[in-house]
Amino acid sequence: MKITIIGHNYFPEDSGIGLYTTGMAEFLALKHEVSIITGVPYYPHWKVHADYVDSPLFSKETINHVTVYRFKQYTPAKPTFFKRVLQMVHFFIGSLVNGLKIKKSDVIIVVVPFTVSIILGWFLKISTGGMLWIHIQDFEFDAAFKTKMPSKHQITSTILFQIEKWTLNRADCSSTISKGMMIKLAQKSKVNPIYFPNWIDYSMINPETAQENKTFSSPTTFNILYSGNIGEKQDWDFYMEFVTAMQVHPEFHFYLVGEGAKREEIVGQLQRLGNFTYCPPVPYNQLNDLLCHADVHVLFQKPEFKDLVMPSKILGMMASAKPSIVTGHGDSEIKNNFEHSQGGFYFHENNIEIIKQLLFRIKKNPEMAKSMGLKARQYVVENFALESILPQFEKDLIKKRN
C-alpha cells in the first residue's frame, strides 16, 4: 500500500508524539511505501533542532525507508495558546504545498494534534483516492480550554469544537490511545473508534542493561524522579509544595528531568533547595539509564484532564521495574493500570502527609519496592509491547482498507 502520514512531530524528535509517529511510520515502511508530511523538529525544547536551523522552507529526505516532506513551521520560544494556534495554521499552510507532491495514497493517516491537519488529510483523500484514518494522541482543544482559555472565550470554544466535530467526521476510520479517550472520541464523532495505544520497546527500557549515571541519581539518597513534559497537565503547585515540605528529610532527593512551559517557574522556585536537582531532557538512548536508576517515579496530575490525554511516560516508568506514585482523577484509566498490575500507588487527591508516609514505607521495604517494580514491568510487557501493538495496527489498517 501507499501510505501517507500527516503529523507535526517526527524524527529526530525522540520523545512524546514524535517518537510514536516515527515508530509507526518506520514499522509500516517495512512492507509498504510510506511518506510523511511533517515539520522541522523542535520538541521538547521549543527550539528548532540545530541540524535544521539552516534548512530551507521546504525540504525532502529519506529516513529508514520513509520519505519525509518537511515544512519549516513557525516555532515560538515560549508557547501560549494563541502562539500555538499560529504555529498550527502556519504548519497547515506549508503542508498544503507538500500535500500537492503526493500523487497517490491508499491510506492517509492524520496524527492529532493538530486537528486542522485533518482538513489536509481530507483534501488528500479526495485528490488521491485514499482512505482517511485519524489517530488521536491528544484532544488539544479540550486540554487548551482546561488550562489556557478563560470563560469569556465561550464563543471561541463553541466554534473550535464545531470545527473539531466536523473534521473528525471526515474520517473513514479513527483510533486513539486509551479506552477512556475512545469513549470521548465516540462522543465527538460518528465513526466507531479503534484502540491503538502507544507502546513500549522494553528492550530499550531494561534495568538489566541500564548504566549508572550520577547526574540522574545518587547512591547516598532515595531518588524520586519525574521525567517528561513540564506542562499544564500536571499539578506543579503540589509538586513544589511537596518538594519544599520534604527538605527536612535530606535522605530523599527529587530529580526533575524535562522541558515545558512551566519549567522556568518550577526550577526558579526549587533550585535553591538542597533536595532538588533539575536536568534538561535526555536523548532516547540515555532514557534507560535515567528511568531505571530512580528509586520511585512520581506523576502528580490535574484531575480535570481525565480522558483528554494518556501520558505515554507511564509506560516507561513501569518498564523501568521501579514503583510509581501517581495522582489524578478518581476514575482514571491509569488508576486501573496500577490496580491491575499492582506495580505502584494511585491516589485521587494530592495529600502531602499520605505521600510522605508512603515514601518512608517504600524506602524502608526494598523487597516490596522490587516486587512492585517487577509487576509493573511485567504488566507493560504483556499489554503494551511494540511487537504486539504495531502488527495489530497494521492488521486493522489492511482490514479497513479492504
mmCIF file of C-alpha atoms in Angstrom:
data_model
loop_
_atom_site.group_PDB
_atom_site.id
_atom_site.type_symbol
_atom_site.label_atom_id
_atom_site.label_comp_id
_atom_site.label_asym_id
_atom_site.label_seq_id
_atom_site.Cartn_x
_atom_site.Cartn_y
_atom_site.Cartn_z
ATOM 1 C CA MET A 1 0.000 0.000 0.000
ATOM 2 C CA LYS A 2 0.936 3.623 -0.465
ATOM 3 C CA ILE A 3 0.568 5.228 2.952
ATOM 4 C CA THR A 4 0.758 8.977 3.627
ATOM 5 C CA ILE A 5 1.074 10.153 7.225
ATOM 6 C CA ILE A 6 0.440 13.735 8.325
ATOM 7 C CA GLY A 7 1.964 14.545 11.691
ATOM 8 C CA HIS A 8 3.548 17.664 13.113
ATOM 9 C CA ASN A 9 6.173 15.822 15.179
ATOM 10 C CA TYR A 10 8.679 13.354 13.739
ATOM 11 C CA PHE A 11 12.261 12.098 13.933
ATOM 12 C CA PRO A 12 14.766 13.270 15.133
ATOM 13 C CA GLU A 13 12.339 14.145 17.924
ATOM 14 C CA ASP A 14 12.730 11.172 20.238
ATOM 15 C CA SER A 15 10.128 11.878 22.912
ATOM 16 C CA GLY A 16 6.400 12.424 23.045
ATOM 17 C CA ILE A 17 4.239 12.104 19.944
ATOM 18 C CA GLY A 18 7.195 12.343 17.549
ATOM 19 C CA LEU A 19 8.649 9.118 18.947
ATOM 20 C CA TYR A 20 5.434 7.182 18.295
ATOM 21 C CA THR A 21 4.716 8.654 14.862
ATOM 22 C CA THR A 22 8.258 7.757 13.804
ATOM 23 C CA GLY A 23 7.915 4.218 15.162
ATOM 24 C CA MET A 24 4.606 3.725 13.365
ATOM 25 C CA ALA A 25 5.934 5.070 10.048
ATOM 26 C CA GLU A 26 9.127 3.019 10.120
ATOM 27 C CA PHE A 27 7.260 -0.168 11.051
ATOM 28 C CA LEU A 28 4.795 0.301 8.167
ATOM 29 C CA ALA A 29 7.695 1.092 5.816
ATOM 30 C CA LEU A 30 8.990 -2.469 6.275
ATOM 31 C CA LYS A 31 6.168 -3.680 3.992
ATOM 32 C CA HIS A 32 4.588 -0.559 2.474
ATOM 33 C CA GLU A 33 5.531 2.647 0.654
ATOM 34 C CA VAL A 34 5.346 5.322 3.356
ATOM 35 C CA SER A 35 5.594 9.112 3.143
ATOM 36 C CA ILE A 36 5.111 11.655 5.919
ATOM 37 C CA ILE A 37 4.202 15.332 5.759
ATOM 38 C CA THR A 38 5.717 16.933 8.830
ATOM 39 C CA GLY A 39 7.542 19.951 10.243
ATOM 40 C CA VAL A 40 11.096 20.555 11.344
ATOM 41 C CA PRO A 41 11.929 19.107 14.787
ATOM 42 C CA TYR A 42 11.585 21.413 17.778
ATOM 43 C CA TYR A 43 10.170 19.410 20.692
ATOM 44 C CA PRO A 44 10.642 19.331 23.697
ATOM 45 C CA HIS A 45 12.860 22.431 23.825
ATOM 46 C CA TRP A 46 10.577 24.601 21.658
ATOM 47 C CA LYS A 47 13.624 25.415 19.590
ATOM 48 C CA VAL A 48 14.387 24.170 16.082
ATOM 49 C CA HIS A 49 16.987 21.395 16.277
ATOM 50 C CA ALA A 50 20.486 22.509 15.323
ATOM 51 C CA ASP A 51 20.620 20.328 12.184
ATOM 52 C CA TYR A 52 17.516 22.071 10.793
ATOM 53 C CA VAL A 53 18.149 25.700 11.730
ATOM 54 C CA ASP A 54 19.529 26.480 8.265
ATOM 55 C CA SER A 55 17.198 24.171 6.349
ATOM 56 C CA PRO A 56 15.073 25.678 3.549
ATOM 57 C CA LEU A 57 11.374 26.378 3.962
ATOM 58 C CA PHE A 58 10.565 23.103 2.160
ATOM 59 C CA SER A 59 12.779 20.024 2.213
ATOM 60 C CA LYS A 60 12.655 16.324 1.386
ATOM 61 C CA GLU A 61 14.689 13.470 2.815
ATOM 62 C CA THR A 62 14.542 9.694 3.173
ATOM 63 C CA ILE A 63 14.960 8.250 6.672
ATOM 64 C CA ASN A 64 14.793 4.481 7.246
ATOM 65 C CA HIS A 65 12.815 3.952 4.016
ATOM 66 C CA VAL A 66 10.274 6.687 4.860
ATOM 67 C CA THR A 67 10.019 9.679 2.502
ATOM 68 C CA VAL A 68 9.897 12.782 4.697
ATOM 69 C CA TYR A 69 8.417 16.053 3.371
ATOM 70 C CA ARG A 70 9.161 18.896 5.800
ATOM 71 C CA PHE A 71 7.919 22.440 6.161
ATOM 72 C CA LYS A 72 9.844 24.843 8.384
ATOM 73 C CA GLN A 73 6.968 25.971 10.571
ATOM 74 C CA TYR A 74 6.828 28.897 12.980
ATOM 75 C CA THR A 75 8.114 27.779 16.393
ATOM 76 C CA PRO A 76 7.523 30.067 19.392
ATOM 77 C CA ALA A 77 10.226 30.024 22.071
ATOM 78 C CA LYS A 78 7.543 30.460 24.742
ATOM 79 C CA PRO A 79 4.340 28.787 23.573
ATOM 80 C CA THR A 80 0.999 30.290 24.531
ATOM 81 C CA PHE A 81 -2.445 29.254 23.356
ATOM 82 C CA PHE A 82 -2.528 31.844 20.575
ATOM 83 C CA LYS A 83 1.083 31.211 19.521
ATOM 84 C CA ARG A 84 0.229 27.524 19.282
ATOM 85 C CA VAL A 85 -2.725 28.409 17.069
ATOM 86 C CA LEU A 86 -0.410 30.475 14.864
ATOM 87 C CA GLN A 87 2.007 27.544 14.671
ATOM 88 C CA MET A 88 -0.859 25.236 13.760
ATOM 89 C CA VAL A 89 -2.085 27.497 10.969
ATOM 90 C CA HIS A 90 1.413 28.081 9.600
ATOM 91 C CA PHE A 91 2.117 24.339 9.543
ATOM 92 C CA PHE A 92 -1.189 23.719 7.776
ATOM 93 C CA ILE A 93 -0.473 26.273 5.028
ATOM 94 C CA GLY A 94 3.009 24.927 4.337
ATOM 95 C CA SER A 95 1.826 21.329 4.485
ATOM 96 C CA LEU A 96 -0.804 22.057 1.832
ATOM 97 C CA VAL A 97 2.091 22.719 -0.530
ATOM 98 C CA ASN A 98 3.775 19.458 0.467
ATOM 99 C CA GLY A 99 0.465 17.671 0.081
ATOM 100 C CA LEU A 100 0.426 18.570 -3.623
ATOM 101 C CA LYS A 101 3.563 16.430 -4.004
ATOM 102 C CA ILE A 102 1.608 13.291 -3.047
ATOM 103 C CA LYS A 103 0.142 11.823 -6.239
ATOM 104 C CA LYS A 104 -1.489 8.671 -4.884
ATOM 105 C CA SER A 105 -2.390 7.271 -1.473
ATOM 106 C CA ASP A 106 -4.194 4.132 -0.440
ATOM 107 C CA VAL A 107 -4.318 5.288 3.170
ATOM 108 C CA ILE A 108 -3.879 8.750 4.720
ATOM 109 C CA ILE A 109 -3.164 8.709 8.448
ATOM 110 C CA VAL A 110 -3.524 12.024 10.299
ATOM 111 C CA VAL A 111 -1.963 12.197 13.763
ATOM 112 C CA VAL A 112 -3.711 14.684 16.070
ATOM 113 C CA PRO A 113 -2.667 17.174 17.305
ATOM 114 C CA PHE A 114 -3.033 19.224 15.068
ATOM 115 C CA THR A 115 -6.792 18.940 14.422
ATOM 116 C CA VAL A 116 -6.532 21.291 11.439
ATOM 117 C CA SER A 117 -4.298 18.701 9.730
ATOM 118 C CA ILE A 118 -7.413 16.566 9.269
ATOM 119 C CA ILE A 119 -8.558 19.065 6.633
ATOM 120 C CA LEU A 120 -5.358 18.424 4.692
ATOM 121 C CA GLY A 121 -5.928 14.695 5.075
ATOM 122 C CA TRP A 122 -9.437 15.114 3.687
ATOM 123 C CA PHE A 123 -8.087 17.028 0.675
ATOM 124 C CA LEU A 124 -5.601 14.211 0.049
ATOM 125 C CA LYS A 125 -8.376 11.660 0.344
ATOM 126 C CA ILE A 126 -10.353 13.498 -2.350
ATOM 127 C CA SER A 127 -7.356 14.077 -4.635
ATOM 128 C CA THR A 128 -5.520 10.756 -4.229
ATOM 129 C CA GLY A 129 -8.386 8.375 -3.531
ATOM 130 C CA GLY A 130 -7.132 7.081 -0.212
ATOM 131 C CA MET A 131 -8.896 6.052 2.981
ATOM 132 C CA LEU A 132 -8.677 8.666 5.742
ATOM 133 C CA TRP A 133 -7.621 7.370 9.158
ATOM 134 C CA ILE A 134 -7.486 9.832 12.073
ATOM 135 C CA HIS A 135 -5.361 8.883 15.077
ATOM 136 C CA ILE A 136 -5.865 10.944 18.256
ATOM 137 C CA GLN A 137 -2.872 11.320 20.558
ATOM 138 C CA ASP A 138 -4.250 14.353 22.385
ATOM 139 C CA PHE A 139 -7.607 16.162 22.478
ATOM 140 C CA GLU A 140 -5.873 19.502 22.038
ATOM 141 C CA PHE A 141 -8.915 21.796 22.177
ATOM 142 C CA ASP A 142 -10.289 20.216 25.360
ATOM 143 C CA ALA A 143 -6.880 20.395 27.016
ATOM 144 C CA ALA A 144 -6.354 24.014 25.949
ATOM 145 C CA PHE A 145 -9.691 25.159 27.348
ATOM 146 C CA LYS A 146 -8.988 23.364 30.625
ATOM 147 C CA THR A 147 -5.868 25.445 31.217
ATOM 148 C CA LYS A 148 -5.368 28.418 28.925
ATOM 149 C CA MET A 149 -8.708 29.873 27.969
ATOM 150 C CA PRO A 150 -10.845 31.907 30.360
ATOM 151 C CA SER A 151 -14.605 31.508 30.437
ATOM 152 C CA LYS A 152 -15.146 34.708 28.457
ATOM 153 C CA HIS A 153 -13.996 32.859 25.329
ATOM 154 C CA GLN A 154 -17.146 30.728 25.220
ATOM 155 C CA ILE A 155 -17.860 31.750 21.621
ATOM 156 C CA THR A 156 -14.325 30.780 20.578
ATOM 157 C CA SER A 157 -14.638 27.393 22.246
ATOM 158 C CA THR A 158 -18.014 26.717 20.591
ATOM 159 C CA ILE A 159 -16.581 27.488 17.150
ATOM 160 C CA LEU A 160 -13.468 25.370 17.685
ATOM 161 C CA PHE A 161 -15.414 22.366 18.941
ATOM 162 C CA GLN A 162 -17.781 22.589 15.960
ATOM 163 C CA ILE A 163 -14.743 22.615 13.646
ATOM 164 C CA GLU A 164 -13.318 19.643 15.533
ATOM 165 C CA LYS A 165 -16.576 17.702 15.235
ATOM 166 C CA TRP A 166 -16.838 18.416 11.505
ATOM 167 C CA THR A 167 -13.241 17.375 10.810
ATOM 168 C CA LEU A 168 -13.445 14.189 12.887
ATOM 169 C CA ASN A 169 -16.490 13.111 10.900
ATOM 170 C CA ARG A 170 -14.490 13.285 7.648
ATOM 171 C CA ALA A 171 -12.705 10.088 8.718
ATOM 172 C CA ASP A 172 -13.292 6.630 7.315
ATOM 173 C CA CYS A 173 -11.619 5.217 10.432
ATOM 174 C CA SER A 174 -10.393 6.670 13.696
ATOM 175 C CA SER A 175 -8.321 5.469 16.603
ATOM 176 C CA THR A 176 -6.922 6.694 19.883
ATOM 177 C CA ILE A 177 -4.557 5.605 22.627
ATOM 178 C CA SER A 178 -6.735 4.727 25.635
ATOM 179 C CA LYS A 179 -10.132 3.235 26.398
ATOM 180 C CA GLY A 180 -11.230 6.452 28.100
ATOM 181 C CA MET A 181 -10.226 8.509 25.084
ATOM 182 C CA MET A 182 -12.183 6.110 22.860
ATOM 183 C CA ILE A 183 -15.323 6.988 24.810
ATOM 184 C CA LYS A 184 -14.505 10.685 24.437
ATOM 185 C CA LEU A 185 -13.905 10.266 20.706
ATOM 186 C CA ALA A 186 -17.197 8.421 20.255
ATOM 187 C CA GLN A 187 -18.950 11.478 21.743
ATOM 188 C CA LYS A 188 -17.339 13.718 19.140
ATOM 189 C CA SER A 189 -17.595 11.550 16.030
ATOM 190 C CA LYS A 190 -19.974 9.123 14.343
ATOM 191 C CA VAL A 191 -17.045 6.901 13.351
ATOM 192 C CA ASN A 192 -16.549 3.939 15.683
ATOM 193 C CA PRO A 193 -13.003 4.258 17.084
ATOM 194 C CA ILE A 194 -10.320 1.578 17.214
ATOM 195 C CA TYR A 195 -7.998 1.065 20.176
ATOM 196 C CA PHE A 196 -4.402 1.814 19.110
ATOM 197 C CA PRO A 197 -2.372 2.518 22.254
ATOM 198 C CA ASN A 198 1.171 3.755 22.471
ATOM 199 C CA TRP A 199 3.725 1.037 23.075
ATOM 200 C CA ILE A 200 6.984 0.335 24.822
ATOM 201 C CA ASP A 201 10.171 -1.105 23.393
ATOM 202 C CA TYR A 202 11.045 -2.965 26.584
ATOM 203 C CA SER A 203 14.427 -3.970 25.169
ATOM 204 C CA MET A 204 15.364 -0.270 25.275
ATOM 205 C CA ILE A 205 13.935 0.349 28.769
ATOM 206 C CA ASN A 206 15.525 -2.555 30.607
ATOM 207 C CA PRO A 207 17.007 -2.438 34.134
ATOM 208 C CA GLU A 208 19.417 -5.251 33.267
ATOM 209 C CA THR A 209 21.211 -3.074 30.709
ATOM 210 C CA ALA A 210 20.958 0.302 32.475
ATOM 211 C CA GLN A 211 24.214 2.048 33.378
ATOM 212 C CA GLU A 212 24.544 4.200 36.484
ATOM 213 C CA ASN A 213 24.731 7.938 35.832
ATOM 214 C CA LYS A 214 25.375 10.134 38.859
ATOM 215 C CA THR A 215 23.783 13.099 37.081
ATOM 216 C CA PHE A 216 20.376 11.468 37.473
ATOM 217 C CA SER A 217 20.710 9.731 40.820
ATOM 218 C CA SER A 218 22.853 9.436 43.930
ATOM 219 C CA PRO A 219 23.845 6.269 45.823
ATOM 220 C CA THR A 220 23.537 8.132 49.121
ATOM 221 C CA THR A 221 19.904 9.264 48.778
ATOM 222 C CA PHE A 222 16.496 7.804 47.948
ATOM 223 C CA ASN A 223 15.906 9.206 44.451
ATOM 224 C CA ILE A 224 12.455 10.404 43.375
ATOM 225 C CA LEU A 225 12.108 11.089 39.634
ATOM 226 C CA TYR A 226 9.743 12.971 37.380
ATOM 227 C CA SER A 227 10.781 12.788 33.738
ATOM 228 C CA GLY A 228 8.733 14.251 30.905
ATOM 229 C CA ASN A 229 6.929 17.336 29.730
ATOM 230 C CA ILE A 230 6.800 20.103 32.340
ATOM 231 C CA GLY A 231 3.480 21.490 31.173
ATOM 232 C CA GLU A 232 -0.011 22.458 32.220
ATOM 233 C CA LYS A 233 -1.443 18.973 32.654
ATOM 234 C CA GLN A 234 0.478 18.165 35.829
ATOM 235 C CA ASP A 235 -0.157 19.645 39.268
ATOM 236 C CA TRP A 236 3.077 21.588 39.673
ATOM 237 C CA ASP A 237 1.787 23.646 42.591
ATOM 238 C CA PHE A 238 1.517 20.441 44.585
ATOM 239 C CA TYR A 239 4.890 19.182 43.324
ATOM 240 C CA MET A 240 6.610 22.364 44.517
ATOM 241 C CA GLU A 241 4.766 22.263 47.825
ATOM 242 C CA PHE A 242 5.720 18.632 48.344
ATOM 243 C CA VAL A 243 9.410 19.047 47.468
ATOM 244 C CA THR A 244 9.582 22.046 49.795
ATOM 245 C CA ALA A 245 7.948 20.105 52.636
ATOM 246 C CA MET A 246 10.360 17.189 52.180
ATOM 247 C CA GLN A 247 13.533 19.247 52.541
ATOM 248 C CA VAL A 248 13.525 18.394 56.258
ATOM 249 C CA HIS A 249 14.207 14.803 55.157
ATOM 250 C CA PRO A 250 17.517 15.135 53.248
ATOM 251 C CA GLU A 251 17.694 11.384 52.673
ATOM 252 C CA PHE A 252 15.095 11.918 49.911
ATOM 253 C CA HIS A 253 16.174 13.718 46.723
ATOM 254 C CA PHE A 254 13.938 14.911 43.887
ATOM 255 C CA TYR A 255 15.079 14.885 40.257
ATOM 256 C CA LEU A 256 13.096 16.819 37.652
ATOM 257 C CA VAL A 257 14.073 15.998 34.067
ATOM 258 C CA GLY A 258 12.323 17.598 31.120
ATOM 259 C CA GLU A 259 11.229 20.776 29.398
ATOM 260 C CA GLY A 260 8.000 22.680 29.028
ATOM 261 C CA ALA A 261 6.025 25.839 29.650
ATOM 262 C CA LYS A 262 6.204 25.553 33.459
ATOM 263 C CA ARG A 263 9.903 24.730 33.707
ATOM 264 C CA GLU A 264 11.225 28.238 34.429
ATOM 265 C CA GLU A 265 8.696 28.833 37.205
ATOM 266 C CA ILE A 266 9.300 25.495 38.911
ATOM 267 C CA VAL A 267 13.082 25.487 38.687
ATOM 268 C CA GLY A 268 13.171 29.129 39.762
ATOM 269 C CA GLN A 269 11.318 28.269 42.962
ATOM 270 C CA LEU A 270 13.046 24.995 43.796
ATOM 271 C CA GLN A 271 16.663 25.320 42.617
ATOM 272 C CA ARG A 272 17.739 26.858 45.945
ATOM 273 C CA LEU A 273 16.631 23.712 47.806
ATOM 274 C CA GLY A 274 19.240 21.109 48.641
ATOM 275 C CA ASN A 275 16.877 18.196 47.961
ATOM 276 C CA PHE A 276 16.136 19.148 44.342
ATOM 277 C CA THR A 277 18.042 18.761 41.044
ATOM 278 C CA TYR A 278 16.861 19.809 37.584
ATOM 279 C CA CYS A 279 18.249 18.258 34.389
ATOM 280 C CA PRO A 280 17.276 19.047 30.783
ATOM 281 C CA PRO A 281 15.699 16.289 28.663
ATOM 282 C CA VAL A 282 17.957 13.358 27.857
ATOM 283 C CA PRO A 283 18.310 11.690 24.434
ATOM 284 C CA TYR A 284 16.330 8.484 23.994
ATOM 285 C CA ASN A 285 19.497 6.398 24.206
ATOM 286 C CA GLN A 286 20.021 7.694 27.777
ATOM 287 C CA LEU A 287 16.420 7.259 28.893
ATOM 288 C CA ASN A 288 17.065 3.718 30.119
ATOM 289 C CA ASP A 289 19.824 4.892 32.464
ATOM 290 C CA LEU A 290 17.616 7.702 33.744
ATOM 291 C CA LEU A 291 14.441 5.717 34.422
ATOM 292 C CA CYS A 292 15.987 2.560 35.801
ATOM 293 C CA HIS A 293 18.140 4.277 38.420
ATOM 294 C CA ALA A 294 15.292 6.097 40.129
ATOM 295 C CA ASP A 295 14.048 4.553 43.367
ATOM 296 C CA VAL A 296 10.497 5.687 42.699
ATOM 297 C CA HIS A 297 8.698 7.647 39.955
ATOM 298 C CA VAL A 298 6.123 10.347 40.664
ATOM 299 C CA LEU A 299 3.412 11.886 38.484
ATOM 300 C CA PHE A 300 1.020 14.388 40.045
ATOM 301 C CA GLN A 301 -1.795 15.041 37.551
ATOM 302 C CA LYS A 302 -4.602 17.563 37.467
ATOM 303 C CA PRO A 303 -7.851 15.567 37.723
ATOM 304 C CA GLU A 304 -9.641 17.645 35.072
ATOM 305 C CA PHE A 305 -7.531 16.061 32.312
ATOM 306 C CA LYS A 306 -9.174 12.657 32.640
ATOM 307 C CA ASP A 307 -9.747 11.080 29.196
ATOM 308 C CA LEU A 308 -8.153 14.039 27.355
ATOM 309 C CA VAL A 309 -4.610 12.654 27.310
ATOM 310 C CA MET A 310 -2.898 9.379 28.216
ATOM 311 C CA PRO A 311 0.641 10.120 29.439
ATOM 312 C CA SER A 312 2.972 7.827 27.486
ATOM 313 C CA LYS A 313 5.591 8.374 30.196
ATOM 314 C CA ILE A 314 3.612 5.880 32.315
ATOM 315 C CA LEU A 315 4.844 3.041 30.085
ATOM 316 C CA GLY A 316 8.495 3.967 30.568
ATOM 317 C CA MET A 317 8.017 4.399 34.302
ATOM 318 C CA MET A 318 6.520 0.917 34.605
ATOM 319 C CA ALA A 319 9.025 -0.712 32.219
ATOM 320 C CA SER A 320 11.887 0.508 34.423
ATOM 321 C CA ALA A 321 10.847 -2.031 37.075
ATOM 322 C CA LYS A 322 10.534 0.662 39.720
ATOM 323 C CA PRO A 323 7.343 1.534 41.636
ATOM 324 C CA SER A 324 5.405 4.715 40.866
ATOM 325 C CA ILE A 325 3.287 7.124 42.866
ATOM 326 C CA VAL A 326 0.615 8.735 40.685
ATOM 327 C CA THR A 327 -2.258 11.076 41.477
ATOM 328 C CA GLY A 328 -5.171 12.145 39.305
ATOM 329 C CA HIS A 329 -8.866 11.670 38.682
ATOM 330 C CA GLY A 330 -10.564 9.071 40.854
ATOM 331 C CA ASP A 331 -11.950 7.270 37.795
ATOM 332 C CA SER A 332 -8.826 7.202 35.636
ATOM 333 C CA GLU A 333 -7.638 4.527 33.236
ATOM 334 C CA ILE A 334 -4.142 4.973 34.665
ATOM 335 C CA LYS A 335 -5.567 4.078 38.070
ATOM 336 C CA ASN A 336 -6.891 0.838 36.580
ATOM 337 C CA ASN A 337 -3.463 0.061 35.125
ATOM 338 C CA PHE A 338 -1.796 0.326 38.513
ATOM 339 C CA GLU A 339 -4.548 -1.593 40.288
ATOM 340 C CA HIS A 340 -4.357 -4.455 37.778
ATOM 341 C CA SER A 341 -0.575 -4.557 37.707
ATOM 342 C CA GLN A 342 -0.019 -3.918 41.448
ATOM 343 C CA GLY A 343 3.005 -2.002 40.202
ATOM 344 C CA GLY A 344 2.504 1.273 42.014
ATOM 345 C CA PHE A 345 0.243 3.542 44.016
ATOM 346 C CA TYR A 346 -2.575 5.743 42.700
ATOM 347 C CA PHE A 347 -4.406 8.454 44.662
ATOM 348 C CA HIS A 348 -7.288 10.679 43.607
ATOM 349 C CA GLU A 349 -6.077 13.530 45.798
ATOM 350 C CA ASN A 350 -2.763 15.239 46.404
ATOM 351 C CA ASN A 351 -2.032 14.851 50.093
ATOM 352 C CA ILE A 352 1.457 15.658 51.365
ATOM 353 C CA GLU A 353 1.244 13.544 54.514
ATOM 354 C CA ILE A 354 -0.075 10.440 52.750
ATOM 355 C CA ILE A 355 2.577 10.530 50.050
ATOM 356 C CA LYS A 356 5.338 11.336 52.537
ATOM 357 C CA GLN A 357 4.444 8.308 54.653
ATOM 358 C CA LEU A 358 4.308 6.192 51.510
ATOM 359 C CA LEU A 359 7.847 7.242 50.582
ATOM 360 C CA PHE A 360 9.048 6.261 54.054
ATOM 361 C CA ARG A 361 7.341 2.893 53.607
ATOM 362 C CA ILE A 362 8.874 2.229 50.187
ATOM 363 C CA LYS A 363 12.329 3.238 51.374
ATOM 364 C CA LYS A 364 12.044 1.001 54.426
ATOM 365 C CA ASN A 365 10.847 -2.025 52.410
ATOM 366 C CA PRO A 366 13.188 -2.518 49.414
ATOM 367 C CA GLU A 367 11.867 -6.028 48.749
ATOM 368 C CA MET A 368 8.319 -4.688 48.480
ATOM 369 C CA ALA A 369 9.541 -1.970 46.106
ATOM 370 C CA LYS A 370 11.387 -4.534 43.996
ATOM 371 C CA SER A 371 8.335 -6.782 43.778
ATOM 372 C CA MET A 372 6.074 -3.895 42.765
ATOM 373 C CA GLY A 373 8.553 -2.743 40.143
ATOM 374 C CA LEU A 374 8.782 -6.196 38.578
ATOM 375 C CA LYS A 375 4.985 -6.456 38.466
ATOM 376 C CA ALA A 376 4.801 -3.055 36.750
ATOM 377 C CA ARG A 377 7.318 -4.153 34.110
ATOM 378 C CA GLN A 378 5.548 -7.467 33.546
ATOM 379 C CA TYR A 379 2.262 -5.629 33.013
ATOM 380 C CA VAL A 380 3.533 -3.310 30.276
ATOM 381 C CA VAL A 381 5.444 -6.138 28.560
ATOM 382 C CA GLU A 382 2.257 -8.197 28.429
ATOM 383 C CA ASN A 383 -0.072 -5.377 27.393
ATOM 384 C CA PHE A 384 1.925 -2.668 25.581
ATOM 385 C CA ALA A 385 4.842 -4.375 23.849
ATOM 386 C CA LEU A 386 5.900 -2.925 20.496
ATOM 387 C CA GLU A 387 5.854 -6.343 18.828
ATOM 388 C CA SER A 388 2.160 -6.828 19.573
ATOM 389 C CA ILE A 389 0.750 -3.279 19.248
ATOM 390 C CA LEU A 390 2.179 -2.327 15.837
ATOM 391 C CA PRO A 391 1.395 -5.608 13.999
ATOM 392 C CA GLN A 392 -2.187 -5.401 15.258
ATOM 393 C CA PHE A 393 -2.456 -1.838 13.981
ATOM 394 C CA GLU A 394 -1.205 -2.951 10.568
ATOM 395 C CA LYS A 395 -3.810 -5.733 10.519
ATOM 396 C CA ASP A 396 -6.562 -3.238 11.370
ATOM 397 C CA LEU A 397 -5.282 -0.903 8.642
ATOM 398 C CA ILE A 398 -5.341 -3.620 5.973
ATOM 399 C CA LYS A 399 -8.732 -4.899 7.097
ATOM 400 C CA LYS A 400 -10.316 -1.451 6.924
ATOM 401 C CA ARG A 401 -8.670 -0.686 3.570
ATOM 402 C CA ASN A 402 -10.051 -3.886 2.045
#
